Coordinates of C-alpha atoms in Angstrom, one line a residue:
M1 CA 80.8 -28.0 2.4
A2 CA 80.6 -31.1 4.5
K3 CA 79.8 -29.1 7.5
G4 CA 77.1 -27.2 6.1
S5 CA 75.3 -30.2 4.8
A6 CA 75.6 -31.8 8.0
E7 CA 74.0 -28.9 9.9
T8 CA 71.1 -29.0 7.5
S9 CA 70.7 -32.7 7.8
G10 CA 70.9 -32.1 11.6
D11 CA 68.0 -29.9 11.6
E12 CA 65.9 -32.0 9.5
V13 CA 66.8 -34.9 11.7
S14 CA 66.1 -33.4 14.8
G15 CA 62.4 -33.0 13.6
K16 CA 61.8 -29.5 14.8
P17 CA 59.2 -27.7 13.0
L18 CA 59.9 -24.5 11.4
P19 CA 58.2 -21.5 13.0
A20 CA 55.0 -20.4 11.3
D21 CA 54.5 -16.9 10.1
E22 CA 52.3 -14.8 12.2
P23 CA 49.2 -13.0 10.9
G24 CA 50.6 -9.6 11.2
D25 CA 53.6 -10.6 9.4
E26 CA 51.6 -12.1 6.6
A27 CA 49.4 -9.1 6.2
Q28 CA 52.4 -6.9 6.3
S29 CA 54.2 -8.9 3.8
N30 CA 51.5 -8.9 1.3
P31 CA 49.4 -5.6 1.6
A32 CA 49.2 -5.2 -2.2
G33 CA 47.9 -8.7 -2.4
A34 CA 45.1 -8.1 0.0
D35 CA 44.1 -5.1 -1.8
S36 CA 44.1 -6.8 -5.2
D37 CA 42.0 -9.6 -3.7
S38 CA 39.5 -7.3 -2.3
D39 CA 39.3 -5.4 -5.4
S40 CA 38.8 -8.6 -7.4
D41 CA 36.1 -9.6 -4.9
A42 CA 34.4 -6.3 -5.0
E43 CA 34.3 -6.2 -8.9
P44 CA 32.0 -9.1 -9.4
D45 CA 29.6 -7.9 -6.7
T46 CA 29.4 -4.5 -7.9
E47 CA 29.0 -5.1 -11.6
P48 CA 26.0 -7.6 -11.5
D49 CA 24.3 -5.1 -9.0
S50 CA 24.6 -2.2 -11.3
E51 CA 23.2 -4.3 -14.1
S52 CA 20.5 -5.8 -12.2
D53 CA 19.6 -2.4 -10.8
G54 CA 19.7 -0.6 -14.1
E55 CA 17.4 -3.2 -15.9
P56 CA 14.6 -3.3 -13.4
D57 CA 14.6 0.5 -13.2
A58 CA 14.0 0.8 -16.8
D59 CA 11.2 -1.9 -16.9
A60 CA 9.6 -0.9 -13.7
P61 CA 7.7 2.2 -14.9
A62 CA 6.6 0.4 -18.0
E63 CA 5.0 -2.3 -15.8
T64 CA 3.4 0.1 -13.6
E65 CA 2.1 2.2 -16.4
D66 CA 0.7 -0.9 -18.0
A67 CA -1.0 -2.1 -14.9
S68 CA -2.5 1.2 -14.2
Q69 CA -4.2 1.4 -17.6
P70 CA -7.1 -1.0 -18.1
E71 CA -6.7 -3.0 -21.3
D72 CA -10.4 -2.1 -22.2
S73 CA -10.0 1.7 -21.9
R74 CA -7.1 2.0 -24.3
P75 CA -8.9 0.9 -27.5
R76 CA -11.9 3.2 -26.6
R77 CA -9.8 6.1 -26.5
R78 CA -8.2 5.5 -29.9
R79 CA -11.7 4.9 -31.5
P80 CA -13.9 8.0 -31.2
H81 CA -16.5 6.7 -33.7
P82 CA -19.2 5.7 -31.1
K83 CA -19.3 9.1 -29.4
S84 CA -19.5 10.8 -32.9
S85 CA -22.4 8.5 -33.9
W86 CA -24.2 9.2 -30.6
A87 CA -23.8 12.8 -31.1
A88 CA -25.2 12.5 -34.6
V89 CA -28.2 10.7 -33.4
L90 CA -28.7 13.1 -30.6
A91 CA -28.5 16.0 -33.0
W92 CA -30.5 14.6 -36.0
V93 CA -33.0 12.3 -34.3
V94 CA -33.5 12.8 -30.6
L95 CA -33.6 16.6 -30.5
P96 CA -35.9 17.1 -33.5
S97 CA -38.2 14.5 -32.2
L98 CA -38.2 16.1 -28.7
A99 CA -39.0 19.5 -30.2
L100 CA -41.8 18.0 -32.2
L101 CA -43.3 16.3 -29.3
L102 CA -43.1 19.5 -27.2
A103 CA -44.8 21.4 -30.1
I104 CA -47.5 18.9 -30.4
T105 CA -48.2 18.9 -26.6
A106 CA -48.2 22.7 -26.5
G107 CA -50.6 22.7 -29.4
V108 CA -52.9 20.1 -27.7
L109 CA -52.9 22.0 -24.4
R110 CA -53.6 25.3 -26.3
W111 CA -56.4 23.7 -28.1
Q112 CA -57.9 22.1 -24.9
Y113 CA -57.6 25.6 -23.1
D114 CA -59.2 27.3 -26.0
T115 CA -61.9 24.7 -26.1
M116 CA -62.6 25.0 -22.5
R117 CA -62.5 28.8 -22.4
Y118 CA -64.9 29.1 -25.5
A119 CA -67.2 26.4 -24.0
Q120 CA -67.5 28.6 -20.8
I121 CA -68.2 31.7 -22.8
A122 CA -70.7 29.9 -25.0
G123 CA -72.4 28.4 -22.1
V124 CA -72.8 31.9 -20.4
Q125 CA -74.1 33.4 -23.8
A126 CA -76.5 30.5 -24.4
L127 CA -77.8 30.7 -21.0
Q128 CA -78.6 34.4 -21.3
A129 CA -80.3 33.8 -24.6
A130 CA -82.4 30.9 -23.2
R131 CA -83.7 33.1 -20.3
E132 CA -84.6 36.0 -22.5
G133 CA -86.1 33.9 -25.3
T134 CA -88.3 31.9 -22.8
V135 CA -89.7 35.1 -21.4
A136 CA -90.3 36.6 -24.8
M137 CA -92.0 33.3 -26.1
L138 CA -94.5 33.1 -23.1
S139 CA -95.3 36.6 -22.1
Y140 CA -98.0 38.8 -23.9
K141 CA -101.1 41.0 -23.2
P142 CA -104.3 41.0 -25.0
E143 CA -103.8 44.5 -26.3
T144 CA -100.2 43.7 -27.7
V145 CA -100.4 40.1 -28.2
E146 CA -99.6 40.1 -31.9
K147 CA -96.8 42.5 -31.6
D148 CA -95.4 40.7 -28.5
L149 CA -95.4 37.3 -30.1
T150 CA -94.1 38.5 -33.3
A151 CA -91.1 40.0 -31.6
A152 CA -90.5 36.7 -29.9
Q153 CA -89.9 35.0 -33.2
D154 CA -86.7 36.9 -33.4
H155 CA -85.2 34.5 -30.7
L156 CA -86.1 31.4 -32.6
T157 CA -84.4 29.5 -35.5
G158 CA -85.1 26.5 -37.8
T159 CA -88.3 24.4 -37.8
F160 CA -89.1 25.5 -34.2
R161 CA -89.6 29.0 -35.4
D162 CA -91.9 27.9 -38.1
S163 CA -94.0 25.8 -35.7
Y164 CA -94.3 28.5 -33.1
T165 CA -95.2 31.1 -35.6
Q166 CA -98.1 28.9 -36.9
L167 CA -99.2 28.2 -33.2
T168 CA -99.4 31.8 -32.1
K169 CA -101.2 32.9 -35.4
D170 CA -103.8 30.2 -35.3
V171 CA -104.3 29.7 -31.6
V172 CA -102.7 32.2 -29.2
I173 CA -103.1 35.5 -30.6
P174 CA -106.9 34.9 -31.4
G175 CA -107.7 33.4 -28.0
A176 CA -105.8 36.2 -26.1
K177 CA -107.8 38.8 -27.9
Q178 CA -111.2 37.2 -27.5
Q179 CA -110.8 36.0 -23.7
R180 CA -108.5 39.0 -22.7
I181 CA -105.7 36.5 -21.6
S182 CA -102.5 37.9 -20.2
A183 CA -99.3 36.1 -19.2
V184 CA -96.3 37.2 -17.4
D185 CA -93.3 34.9 -17.1
R186 CA -90.0 35.0 -15.3
V187 CA -87.0 32.7 -15.0
P188 CA -85.9 32.4 -11.4
A189 CA -83.1 29.9 -12.3
A190 CA -81.4 28.4 -15.2
A191 CA -78.3 26.1 -15.8
T192 CA -76.2 25.2 -18.8
V193 CA -76.2 21.4 -19.4
S194 CA -73.7 21.4 -22.3
A195 CA -72.1 24.0 -24.7
D196 CA -69.6 23.8 -27.6
W197 CA -68.8 25.8 -30.8
G198 CA -72.2 25.7 -32.2
H199 CA -74.8 23.9 -29.9
A200 CA -76.0 24.4 -26.3
V201 CA -78.4 22.9 -24.0
V202 CA -80.0 25.0 -21.1
L203 CA -82.4 23.8 -18.4
V204 CA -84.9 26.6 -17.6
F205 CA -87.2 26.9 -14.6
V206 CA -90.3 29.0 -15.4
D207 CA -92.8 30.7 -13.1
Q208 CA -95.8 31.9 -15.0
T209 CA -98.7 34.0 -13.9
T210 CA -101.8 33.9 -16.2
V211 CA -104.9 36.0 -15.9
I212 CA -108.1 35.2 -17.9
G213 CA -110.5 38.2 -18.0
D214 CA -111.7 39.1 -14.6
D215 CA -110.6 35.8 -13.0
P216 CA -107.9 35.8 -10.3
P217 CA -104.4 35.2 -11.4
T218 CA -103.2 31.6 -11.8
D219 CA -99.6 30.7 -11.0
M220 CA -97.8 27.7 -12.6
A221 CA -94.2 26.5 -12.4
S222 CA -92.5 24.4 -15.0
T223 CA -89.2 23.2 -16.2
V224 CA -88.0 23.4 -19.8
R225 CA -85.1 22.0 -21.6
V226 CA -84.1 24.4 -24.2
K227 CA -81.8 23.7 -27.2
L228 CA -80.0 26.6 -28.9
D229 CA -78.0 26.8 -32.1
K230 CA -75.3 29.4 -32.8
V231 CA -76.4 31.6 -35.8
G232 CA -73.9 34.2 -36.7
D233 CA -73.0 35.7 -33.5
R234 CA -76.3 34.9 -31.7
W235 CA -77.5 32.0 -29.8
L236 CA -81.2 31.2 -31.0
I237 CA -83.8 28.7 -29.6
S238 CA -84.1 25.6 -32.0
E239 CA -86.1 23.4 -29.5
F240 CA -88.4 24.1 -26.5
Q241 CA -89.4 20.9 -24.6
P242 CA -91.3 21.1 -21.2
I243 CA -90.2 18.2 -18.9

């Protein structure tokens, strides 16, 4: 016992350090400890990562979806009332008003077309009546003067017919018989000034040749403004004014 203690004390007294363990020996001596340490170190790293990765993945689509949809568009989709109200206004107000406007426009255009068309027809008819009436009023022969001028009255109307009848009866017929006066008229030109449903004005250019007894013929040209009225289906002269 004394010898062993002396050896121990001798080593301690000599001051020689004990040899350190090599790295290989330490790794070999504690392989399980290294694995346990690595496992313990890996577990904290894996669990937070799994939790952090899982939570953002669940929230990321929601954030993307919210960002992709404007805030103002979502309430409009949920409230269809403005669209339905506009549809009602369109169906009950706009479309009927448009149809009424089109009908009125079509009616006005039709009326204008009919008016213009009838005015053209009336102008042609009145023009022909003015030409024929003028020739009948101013043309006669001494042998047939009474018959000729009486027939001319059929082209006249109103107060003008009365005054013409009185003039021919008192002046023209007796003078034509006594002086053997004859008159021949023709209308080289005429133009419609205006014409509507019941009235027309025609400008008539008259060339008249008059023979009194044995005297040579006398030619005279004149222009007459003739007014006509529609009586029944005929145009009759209501005024005869030389200009």
